[in-house]
Tab-separated table of C-alpha atoms in Angstrom:
chain	number	residue	atom	x	y	z
A	4	MET	CA	0.000	0.000	0.000
A	5	THR	CA	1.424	3.378	-0.980
A	6	ASP	CA	0.936	6.565	0.953
A	7	SER	CA	-0.101	9.434	-1.329
A	8	LEU	CA	1.779	12.704	-1.170
A	9	LEU	CA	-0.595	15.662	-1.136
A	10	THR	CA	0.164	19.191	-2.216
A	11	VAL	CA	-0.589	21.999	0.200
A	12	ASP	CA	-3.637	22.861	-1.910
A	13	GLN	CA	-4.918	19.279	-1.729
A	14	ALA	CA	-4.339	19.128	2.040
A	15	ALA	CA	-6.221	22.407	2.482
A	16	GLU	CA	-9.108	21.084	0.415
A	17	ARG	CA	-9.320	17.923	2.544
A	18	LEU	CA	-9.263	20.012	5.722
A	19	GLY	CA	-11.839	22.422	4.332
A	20	THR	CA	-9.555	25.422	4.840
A	21	THR	CA	-7.521	27.863	2.824
A	22	THR	CA	-3.920	26.997	1.887
A	23	ARG	CA	-2.711	29.336	4.599
A	24	PHE	CA	-3.670	26.901	7.374
A	25	PRO	CA	-1.607	23.867	6.220
A	26	ARG	CA	1.289	26.210	5.408
A	27	ARG	CA	1.144	27.498	8.987
A	28	LEU	CA	1.064	23.921	10.322
A	29	ILE	CA	4.197	23.200	8.289
A	30	ALA	CA	5.961	26.402	9.374
A	31	GLU	CA	5.211	25.664	13.040
A	32	ARG	CA	6.255	21.999	12.591
A	33	ARG	CA	2.845	20.835	13.844
A	34	ILE	CA	2.432	18.319	11.001
A	35	ALA	CA	4.913	15.959	9.361
A	36	PHE	CA	5.840	16.887	5.807
A	37	VAL	CA	8.203	15.883	2.995
A	38	LYS	CA	10.496	18.201	1.056
A	39	VAL	CA	10.849	17.203	-2.597
A	40	GLY	CA	13.359	19.684	-3.924
A	41	SER	CA	11.725	23.054	-3.321
A	42	HIS	CA	8.268	21.499	-3.098
A	43	VAL	CA	6.492	20.614	0.127
A	44	ARG	CA	4.225	17.576	0.300
A	45	ILE	CA	2.162	16.116	3.115
A	46	LYS	CA	1.685	12.364	3.392
A	47	GLU	CA	-1.955	11.379	3.465
A	48	SER	CA	-1.298	9.331	6.615
A	49	ALA	CA	0.261	12.396	8.321
A	50	LEU	CA	-2.868	14.405	7.545
A	51	VAL	CA	-5.101	11.638	8.932
A	52	ALA	CA	-2.895	11.421	12.046
A	53	TYR	CA	-3.130	15.194	12.522
A	54	ILE	CA	-6.922	15.069	12.252
A	55	ASP	CA	-7.152	12.092	14.636
A	56	GLY	CA	-4.826	13.746	17.123
A	57	ASN	CA	-6.865	16.932	17.183
A	58	THR	CA	-10.314	15.395	17.279
A	59	VAL	CA	-12.161	16.340	20.458
A	60	GLN	CA	-14.665	13.831	21.762
A	61	PRO	CA	-17.962	15.128	23.167
A	62	VAL	CA	-18.465	15.133	26.904
A	63	ARG	CA	-21.602	13.538	28.237
A	64	ARG	CA	-23.111	15.726	30.899
A	65	ARG	CA	-24.693	14.110	33.890
A	66	ARG	CA	-27.962	15.451	35.187
A	67	SER	CA	-28.094	16.467	38.797
A	68	ARG	CA	-30.463	14.712	41.127
A	69	LEU	CA	-32.599	17.851	41.361
A	70	GLY	CA	-33.359	17.759	37.652
A	71	ARG	CA	-31.347	20.834	36.765
A	72	ALA	CA	-28.578	20.764	34.198
A	73	ALA	CA	-25.131	20.375	35.710
């Protein structure tokens, strides 16, 4: 199985953002990336790992015994 290399534009499209956001992630070293000459590519698995690592799970609130929201 091969891991696709995405351009910054493709990564931004998958994240639903502008290209500025993945470029900032790269500049701040918050996502793994590959340099191919002067080009920057992001492995598809690195993008999935970034998304998984930043996914926040919902918190289930418990109701108080008095019937009011906690």
